[in-house]
PDB file of C-alpha atoms in Angstrom:
ATOM      1  CA  ALA A 139      -7.448  -3.631   9.532  1.00  0.00           C
ATOM      2  CA  GLN A 140      -4.252  -2.623  11.234  1.00  0.00           C
ATOM      3  CA  SER A 141      -3.431   0.932  12.198  1.00  0.00           C
ATOM      4  CA  VAL A 142      -0.953   2.938  14.209  1.00  0.00           C
ATOM      5  CA  ALA A 143      -1.319   6.323  15.870  1.00  0.00           C
ATOM      6  CA  GLN A 144       1.480   8.621  16.924  1.00  0.00           C
ATOM      7  CA  PRO A 145      -0.287  11.429  18.752  1.00  0.00           C
ATOM      8  CA  GLU A 146       2.643  13.850  18.829  1.00  0.00           C
ATOM      9  CA  ASP A 147       3.986  15.478  15.688  1.00  0.00           C
ATOM     10  CA  GLN A 148       7.025  16.686  17.587  1.00  0.00           C
ATOM     11  CA  VAL A 149       8.685  15.987  20.909  1.00  0.00           C
ATOM     12  CA  ASN A 150      11.270  18.335  22.365  1.00  0.00           C
ATOM     13  CA  VAL A 151      13.589  17.169  25.113  1.00  0.00           C
ATOM     14  CA  ALA A 152      16.739  18.555  26.688  1.00  0.00           C
ATOM     15  CA  GLU A 153      19.946  16.637  26.192  1.00  0.00           C
ATOM     16  CA  GLY A 154      20.513  14.223  29.059  1.00  0.00           C
ATOM     17  CA  ASN A 155      16.841  14.008  29.944  1.00  0.00           C
ATOM     18  CA  PRO A 156      14.739  10.902  29.404  1.00  0.00           C
ATOM     19  CA  LEU A 157      12.625  10.807  26.292  1.00  0.00           C
ATOM     20  CA  THR A 158       9.377   9.115  25.360  1.00  0.00           C
ATOM     21  CA  VAL A 159       7.798   8.904  21.931  1.00  0.00           C
ATOM     22  CA  LYS A 160       4.255   7.614  22.063  1.00  0.00           C
ATOM     23  CA  CYS A 161       2.565   5.018  19.869  1.00  0.00           C
ATOM     24  CA  THR A 162      -0.745   3.207  20.035  1.00  0.00           C
ATOM     25  CA  TYR A 163      -1.909   0.501  17.693  1.00  0.00           C
ATOM     26  CA  SER A 164      -4.954  -1.401  16.543  1.00  0.00           C
ATOM     27  CA  VAL A 165      -4.961  -4.937  15.142  1.00  0.00           C
ATOM     28  CA  SER A 166      -7.444  -7.763  14.960  1.00  0.00           C
ATOM     29  CA  GLY A 167      -4.930 -10.464  15.875  1.00  0.00           C
ATOM     30  CA  ASN A 168      -1.529 -10.602  17.499  1.00  0.00           C
ATOM     31  CA  PRO A 169       0.464  -7.390  17.148  1.00  0.00           C
ATOM     32  CA  TYR A 170       4.022  -7.324  15.927  1.00  0.00           C
ATOM     33  CA  LEU A 171       5.383  -3.877  16.605  1.00  0.00           C
ATOM     34  CA  PHE A 172       8.390  -2.043  15.243  1.00  0.00           C
ATOM     35  CA  TRP A 173      10.188   1.253  15.641  1.00  0.00           C
ATOM     36  CA  TYR A 174      12.142   2.791  12.805  1.00  0.00           C
ATOM     37  CA  VAL A 175      14.175   6.001  12.724  1.00  0.00           C
ATOM     38  CA  GLN A 176      14.694   8.267   9.736  1.00  0.00           C
ATOM     39  CA  TYR A 177      17.524  10.767   9.683  1.00  0.00           C
ATOM     40  CA  PRO A 178      17.370  13.658   7.185  1.00  0.00           C
ATOM     41  CA  ASN A 179      17.798  12.455   3.605  1.00  0.00           C
ATOM     42  CA  ARG A 180      18.264   8.906   4.808  1.00  0.00           C
ATOM     43  CA  GLY A 181      16.204   5.753   4.703  1.00  0.00           C
ATOM     44  CA  LEU A 182      14.340   4.017   7.484  1.00  0.00           C
ATOM     45  CA  GLN A 183      16.597   2.327   9.995  1.00  0.00           C
ATOM     46  CA  PHE A 184      15.253  -0.468  12.164  1.00  0.00           C
ATOM     47  CA  LEU A 185      15.538   0.218  15.899  1.00  0.00           C
ATOM     48  CA  LEU A 186      13.677  -2.548  17.686  1.00  0.00           C
ATOM     49  CA  LYS A 187      10.638  -4.796  17.629  1.00  0.00           C
ATOM     50  CA  TYR A 188       8.228  -6.583  19.895  1.00  0.00           C
ATOM     51  CA  ILE A 189       7.268 -10.133  19.034  1.00  0.00           C
ATOM     52  CA  THR A 190       6.248 -11.811  22.265  1.00  0.00           C
ATOM     53  CA  GLY A 191       7.438 -12.311  25.803  1.00  0.00           C
ATOM     54  CA  ASP A 192       9.052  -9.588  27.874  1.00  0.00           C
ATOM     55  CA  ASN A 193       7.118  -6.331  27.554  1.00  0.00           C
ATOM     56  CA  LEU A 194      10.306  -4.254  27.648  1.00  0.00           C
ATOM     57  CA  VAL A 195      12.258  -4.539  24.433  1.00  0.00           C
ATOM     58  CA  LYS A 196      15.782  -3.215  24.040  1.00  0.00           C
ATOM     59  CA  GLY A 197      17.132  -2.040  20.727  1.00  0.00           C
ATOM     60  CA  SER A 198      19.851  -0.072  19.007  1.00  0.00           C
ATOM     61  CA  TYR A 199      21.514   3.120  20.284  1.00  0.00           C
ATOM     62  CA  GLY A 200      20.209   2.678  23.839  1.00  0.00           C
ATOM     63  CA  PHE A 201      16.547   2.817  22.865  1.00  0.00           C
ATOM     64  CA  GLU A 202      13.918   0.613  24.427  1.00  0.00           C
ATOM     65  CA  ALA A 203      10.178   0.267  24.077  1.00  0.00           C
ATOM     66  CA  GLU A 204       7.463  -0.887  26.396  1.00  0.00           C
ATOM     67  CA  PHE A 205       4.608  -3.003  25.123  1.00  0.00           C
ATOM     68  CA  ASN A 206       1.346  -2.565  27.010  1.00  0.00           C
ATOM     69  CA  LYS A 207      -1.401  -4.855  25.783  1.00  0.00           C
ATOM     70  CA  SER A 208      -4.211  -3.378  27.864  1.00  0.00           C
ATOM     71  CA  GLN A 209      -3.457   0.121  26.623  1.00  0.00           C
ATOM     72  CA  THR A 210      -2.518  -1.078  23.121  1.00  0.00           C
ATOM     73  CA  SER A 211       0.608   1.019  23.321  1.00  0.00           C
ATOM     74  CA  PHE A 212       4.248   0.625  22.357  1.00  0.00           C
ATOM     75  CA  HIS A 213       6.053   3.735  23.544  1.00  0.00           C
ATOM     76  CA  LEU A 214       9.679   4.327  22.619  1.00  0.00           C
ATOM     77  CA  LYS A 215      11.975   5.410  25.429  1.00  0.00           C
ATOM     78  CA  LYS A 216      15.538   6.334  26.182  1.00  0.00           C
ATOM     79  CA  PRO A 217      16.913   7.152  29.639  1.00  0.00           C
ATOM     80  CA  SER A 218      19.220   9.940  28.485  1.00  0.00           C
ATOM     81  CA  ALA A 219      18.723  11.763  25.187  1.00  0.00           C
ATOM     82  CA  LEU A 220      21.565  12.772  22.900  1.00  0.00           C
ATOM     83  CA  VAL A 221      21.551  15.592  20.359  1.00  0.00           C
ATOM     84  CA  SER A 222      22.339  12.955  17.741  1.00  0.00           C
ATOM     85  CA  ASP A 223      19.002  11.265  18.528  1.00  0.00           C
ATOM     86  CA  SER A 224      17.220  14.128  16.775  1.00  0.00           C
ATOM     87  CA  ALA A 225      15.360  12.501  13.892  1.00  0.00           C
ATOM     88  CA  LEU A 226      11.964  11.316  12.711  1.00  0.00           C
ATOM     89  CA  TYR A 227      10.660   8.229  14.480  1.00  0.00           C
ATOM     90  CA  PHE A 228       8.085   5.876  13.034  1.00  0.00           C
ATOM     91  CA  CYS A 229       6.063   3.277  14.884  1.00  0.00           C
ATOM     92  CA  ALA A 230       4.825   0.392  12.752  1.00  0.00           C
ATOM     93  CA  VAL A 231       2.682  -2.696  13.120  1.00  0.00           C
ATOM     94  CA  ARG A 232       1.956  -5.973  11.399  1.00  0.00           C
ATOM     95  CA  ASP A 233      -1.114  -8.002  12.292  1.00  0.00           C
ATOM     96  CA  GLY A 234      -0.245 -11.643  12.759  1.00  0.00           C
ATOM     97  CA  ASN A 235      -3.783 -12.840  12.186  1.00  0.00           C
ATOM     98  CA  SER A 236      -4.552 -10.831   9.124  1.00  0.00           C
ATOM     99  CA  GLY A 237      -4.310 -12.043   5.568  1.00  0.00           C
ATOM    100  CA  GLY A 238      -2.554  -8.801   4.776  1.00  0.00           C
ATOM    101  CA  TYR A 239       0.258  -9.271   7.242  1.00  0.00           C
ATOM    102  CA  GLN A 240       2.924  -8.850   4.631  1.00  0.00           C
ATOM    103  CA  LYS A 241       2.692  -5.106   4.727  1.00  0.00           C
ATOM    104  CA  VAL A 242       3.982  -2.941   7.497  1.00  0.00           C
ATOM    105  CA  THR A 243       1.604  -0.155   8.481  1.00  0.00           C
ATOM    106  CA  PHE A 244       3.361   2.966   9.645  1.00  0.00           C
ATOM    107  CA  GLY A 245       2.316   5.802  11.876  1.00  0.00           C
ATOM    108  CA  THR A 246       2.630   9.399  10.744  1.00  0.00           C
ATOM    109  CA  GLY A 247       5.947   9.841  12.494  1.00  0.00           C
ATOM    110  CA  THR A 248       7.147  11.932  15.431  1.00  0.00           C
ATOM    111  CA  LYS A 249       9.944  14.417  15.052  1.00  0.00           C
ATOM    112  CA  LEU A 250      12.267  14.251  18.026  1.00  0.00           C
ATOM    113  CA  GLN A 251      14.261  17.371  18.745  1.00  0.00           C
ATOM    114  CA  VAL A 252      16.952  17.083  21.420  1.00  0.00           C
ATOM    115  CA  ILE A 253      18.023  20.482  22.630  1.00  0.00           C
ATOM    116  CA  PRO A 254      21.643  20.941  23.730  1.00  0.00           C
TER     117      PRO A 254
ATOM    118  CA  GLU B 228      26.381  -5.248   7.953  1.00  0.00           C
ATOM    119  CA  PRO B 229      24.401  -6.098   4.809  1.00  0.00           C
ATOM    120  CA  GLU B 230      22.057  -3.388   3.606  1.00  0.00           C
ATOM    121  CA  VAL B 231      19.501  -2.649   0.936  1.00  0.00           C
ATOM    122  CA  THR B 232      20.750  -0.284  -1.751  1.00  0.00           C
ATOM    123  CA  GLN B 233      18.751   1.816  -4.179  1.00  0.00           C
ATOM    124  CA  THR B 234      19.542   3.728  -7.341  1.00  0.00           C
ATOM    125  CA  PRO B 235      19.243   6.478  -8.296  1.00  0.00           C
ATOM    126  CA  SER B 236      19.065   8.546  -5.132  1.00  0.00           C
ATOM    127  CA  HIS B 237      17.184  11.260  -7.008  1.00  0.00           C
ATOM    128  CA  GLN B 238      15.213  11.170 -10.241  1.00  0.00           C
ATOM    129  CA  VAL B 239      13.539  14.044 -12.030  1.00  0.00           C
ATOM    130  CA  THR B 240      11.192  13.231 -14.894  1.00  0.00           C
ATOM    131  CA  GLN B 241       8.531  14.797 -17.030  1.00  0.00           C
ATOM    132  CA  MET B 242       4.887  13.861 -16.564  1.00  0.00           C
ATOM    133  CA  GLY B 243       3.969  10.948 -18.824  1.00  0.00           C
ATOM    134  CA  GLN B 244       7.470   9.516 -18.927  1.00  0.00           C
ATOM    135  CA  GLU B 245       8.404   6.045 -17.733  1.00  0.00           C
ATOM    136  CA  VAL B 246      10.762   5.629 -14.799  1.00  0.00           C
ATOM    137  CA  ILE B 247      12.475   2.577 -13.380  1.00  0.00           C
ATOM    138  CA  LEU B 248      13.637   2.580  -9.799  1.00  0.00           C
ATOM    139  CA  ARG B 249      16.220   0.002  -8.872  1.00  0.00           C
ATOM    140  CA  CYS B 250      16.944  -1.853  -5.672  1.00  0.00           C
ATOM    141  CA  VAL B 251      19.425  -4.468  -4.562  1.00  0.00           C
ATOM    142  CA  PRO B 252      17.940  -6.328  -1.588  1.00  0.00           C
ATOM    143  CA  ILE B 253      19.998  -8.017   1.090  1.00  0.00           C
ATOM    144  CA  SER B 254      21.521 -11.068  -0.550  1.00  0.00           C
ATOM    145  CA  ASN B 255      19.934 -13.899   1.450  1.00  0.00           C
ATOM    146  CA  HIS B 256      16.499 -12.279   1.586  1.00  0.00           C
ATOM    147  CA  LEU B 257      13.670 -13.740  -0.453  1.00  0.00           C
ATOM    148  CA  TYR B 258      10.855 -11.242   0.085  1.00  0.00           C
ATOM    149  CA  PHE B 259      10.873  -7.801  -1.399  1.00  0.00           C
ATOM    150  CA  TYR B 260       8.701  -4.737  -0.971  1.00  0.00           C
ATOM    151  CA  TRP B 261       8.135  -1.240  -2.265  1.00  0.00           C
ATOM    152  CA  TYR B 262       6.787   1.592  -0.148  1.00  0.00           C
ATOM    153  CA  ARG B 263       6.385   5.257  -0.874  1.00  0.00           C
ATOM    154  CA  GLN B 264       6.330   8.397   1.231  1.00  0.00           C
ATOM    155  CA  ILE B 265       4.769  11.514  -0.205  1.00  0.00           C
ATOM    156  CA  LEU B 266       6.383  14.587   1.305  1.00  0.00           C
ATOM    157  CA  GLY B 267       5.042  15.217   4.786  1.00  0.00           C
ATOM    158  CA  GLN B 268       2.896  12.093   4.811  1.00  0.00           C
ATOM    159  CA  LYS B 269       3.211   8.607   6.195  1.00  0.00           C
ATOM    160  CA  VAL B 270       5.068   5.727   4.607  1.00  0.00           C
ATOM    161  CA  GLU B 271       2.614   3.644   2.539  1.00  0.00           C
ATOM    162  CA  PHE B 272       2.857   0.048   1.372  1.00  0.00           C
ATOM    163  CA  LEU B 273       2.764  -0.497  -2.370  1.00  0.00           C
ATOM    164  CA  VAL B 274       3.590  -4.107  -3.105  1.00  0.00           C
ATOM    165  CA  SER B 275       5.279  -7.264  -1.892  1.00  0.00           C
ATOM    166  CA  PHE B 276       7.037  -9.766  -4.153  1.00  0.00           C
ATOM    167  CA  TYR B 277       8.181 -13.322  -3.727  1.00  0.00           C
ATOM    168  CA  ASN B 278       9.228 -16.084  -6.069  1.00  0.00           C
ATOM    169  CA  ASN B 279       8.808 -13.836  -9.101  1.00  0.00           C
ATOM    170  CA  GLU B 280       5.232 -13.016  -8.267  1.00  0.00           C
ATOM    171  CA  ILE B 281       3.362 -10.223  -6.565  1.00  0.00           C
ATOM    172  CA  SER B 282       2.083 -11.617  -3.281  1.00  0.00           C
ATOM    173  CA  GLU B 283       0.212  -8.575  -2.054  1.00  0.00           C
ATOM    174  CA  LYS B 284      -0.485  -5.086  -3.348  1.00  0.00           C
ATOM    175  CA  SER B 285      -2.271  -1.997  -2.139  1.00  0.00           C
ATOM    176  CA  GLU B 286      -4.909   0.021  -3.921  1.00  0.00           C
ATOM    177  CA  ILE B 287      -2.209   2.538  -4.804  1.00  0.00           C
ATOM    178  CA  PHE B 288      -0.438  -0.066  -6.928  1.00  0.00           C
ATOM    179  CA  ASP B 289      -2.536   0.262 -10.066  1.00  0.00           C
ATOM    180  CA  ASP B 290      -1.857  -0.743 -13.655  1.00  0.00           C
ATOM    181  CA  GLN B 291       0.748   1.957 -14.183  1.00  0.00           C
ATOM    182  CA  PHE B 292       3.028   0.248 -11.685  1.00  0.00           C
ATOM    183  CA  SER B 293       4.920  -2.974 -12.201  1.00  0.00           C
ATOM    184  CA  VAL B 294       7.689  -4.819 -10.398  1.00  0.00           C
ATOM    185  CA  GLU B 295      10.284  -7.212 -11.646  1.00  0.00           C
ATOM    186  CA  ARG B 296      13.291  -9.173 -10.528  1.00  0.00           C
ATOM    187  CA  PRO B 297      15.251  -9.105 -13.782  1.00  0.00           C
ATOM    188  CA  ASP B 298      18.217 -11.023 -12.407  1.00  0.00           C
ATOM    189  CA  GLY B 299      19.445 -12.612  -9.209  1.00  0.00           C
ATOM    190  CA  SER B 300      20.210  -9.395  -7.440  1.00  0.00           C
ATOM    191  CA  ASN B 301      18.056  -6.512  -8.669  1.00  0.00           C
ATOM    192  CA  PHE B 302      14.435  -5.687  -7.891  1.00  0.00           C
ATOM    193  CA  THR B 303      12.792  -2.917  -9.866  1.00  0.00           C
ATOM    194  CA  LEU B 304       9.717  -0.722  -9.699  1.00  0.00           C
ATOM    195  CA  LYS B 305       8.499   0.675 -12.997  1.00  0.00           C
ATOM    196  CA  ILE B 306       6.046   3.525 -13.299  1.00  0.00           C
ATOM    197  CA  ARG B 307       4.805   3.435 -16.874  1.00  0.00           C
ATOM    198  CA  SER B 308       3.397   6.924 -17.290  1.00  0.00           C
ATOM    199  CA  THR B 309       4.271   9.183 -14.418  1.00  0.00           C
ATOM    200  CA  LYS B 310       1.835  11.658 -12.917  1.00  0.00           C
ATOM    201  CA  LEU B 311       2.510  14.697 -10.793  1.00  0.00           C
ATOM    202  CA  GLU B 312       1.115  12.877  -7.776  1.00  0.00           C
ATOM    203  CA  ASP B 313       3.719  10.139  -8.151  1.00  0.00           C
ATOM    204  CA  SER B 314       6.290  12.555  -6.747  1.00  0.00           C
ATOM    205  CA  ALA B 315       7.452  10.896  -3.548  1.00  0.00           C
ATOM    206  CA  MET B 316      10.273   9.065  -1.842  1.00  0.00           C
ATOM    207  CA  TYR B 317      10.195   5.401  -2.859  1.00  0.00           C
ATOM    208  CA  PHE B 318      11.645   2.864  -0.458  1.00  0.00           C
ATOM    209  CA  CYS B 319      12.603  -0.687  -1.244  1.00  0.00           C
ATOM    210  CA  ALA B 320      12.689  -3.222   1.569  1.00  0.00           C
ATOM    211  CA  SER B 321      13.537  -6.869   1.971  1.00  0.00           C
ATOM    212  CA  SER B 322      13.106  -9.590   4.570  1.00  0.00           C
ATOM    213  CA  GLU B 323      14.198 -13.165   5.117  1.00  0.00           C
ATOM    214  CA  SER B 324      10.691 -14.497   5.456  1.00  0.00           C
ATOM    215  CA  LEU B 325       7.063 -13.451   5.357  1.00  0.00           C
ATOM    216  CA  SER B 326       6.538 -14.109   9.042  1.00  0.00           C
ATOM    217  CA  PRO B 327       4.787 -11.143  10.633  1.00  0.00           C
ATOM    218  CA  TRP B 328       7.563 -10.827  13.215  1.00  0.00           C
ATOM    219  CA  GLU B 329      10.264 -10.673  10.568  1.00  0.00           C
ATOM    220  CA  THR B 330      11.984  -7.308  10.239  1.00  0.00           C
ATOM    221  CA  GLN B 331      11.818  -5.568   6.904  1.00  0.00           C
ATOM    222  CA  TYR B 332      15.047  -3.734   6.146  1.00  0.00           C
ATOM    223  CA  PHE B 333      14.715  -0.565   4.127  1.00  0.00           C
ATOM    224  CA  GLY B 334      16.972   1.064   1.592  1.00  0.00           C
ATOM    225  CA  PRO B 335      17.862   4.772   1.587  1.00  0.00           C
ATOM    226  CA  GLY B 336      15.119   5.595  -0.912  1.00  0.00           C
ATOM    227  CA  THR B 337      14.814   7.216  -4.317  1.00  0.00           C
ATOM    228  CA  ARG B 338      13.345  10.694  -4.371  1.00  0.00           C
ATOM    229  CA  LEU B 339      11.204  10.988  -7.495  1.00  0.00           C
ATOM    230  CA  LEU B 340      10.093  14.377  -8.748  1.00  0.00           C
ATOM    231  CA  VAL B 341       7.593  14.504 -11.582  1.00  0.00           C
ATOM    232  CA  LEU B 342       7.366  17.855 -13.366  1.00  0.00           C
TER     233      LEU B 342
END
């Protein structure tokens, strides 16, 4: 079975500071990892994904994520936070070796609050 | 940029009534999905659909749920007899392929409130 954990319900960061939103995963096969962002009253917007290769993945709006196989983590990062980054962030995984790989399994979400 | 659209944005219904939630996936996508998010909880997979058939479903997707692609553009989720616990945000998603690395693109959601 595939699962995702986001240990922080909320992350607060000052504008201009670097931000990290944590995610760990569990799969039986190869992990395919995704980050989505949800703004208030909006749908889920795709930010970035890890498939294979370079452990540092770059995505939309200046976000990047680092895949760490030994720690089974896929933390979302941004060098300099903006107030407009304040939103709910979801980590998600699909297990490449599972018969149920069609579904995306989401974490519980982390609310990012960027303080001006 | 192409996007998934959903209608209505909000739906209020009485318990026991039937509701149909509508989605227009991205035009060249062949794989369609429904997810739901109960308020304050995680996003949960309901069903995936390809070639006019359900290809995978979760335990949540019981006999009161059904999906259909009634024409070349729409994809619908029907809840036959709504329950209070069906109140949630329902997201439609689509993807080009079933490959596990393929991104699923989500619509803005329909907020369903069952009274």
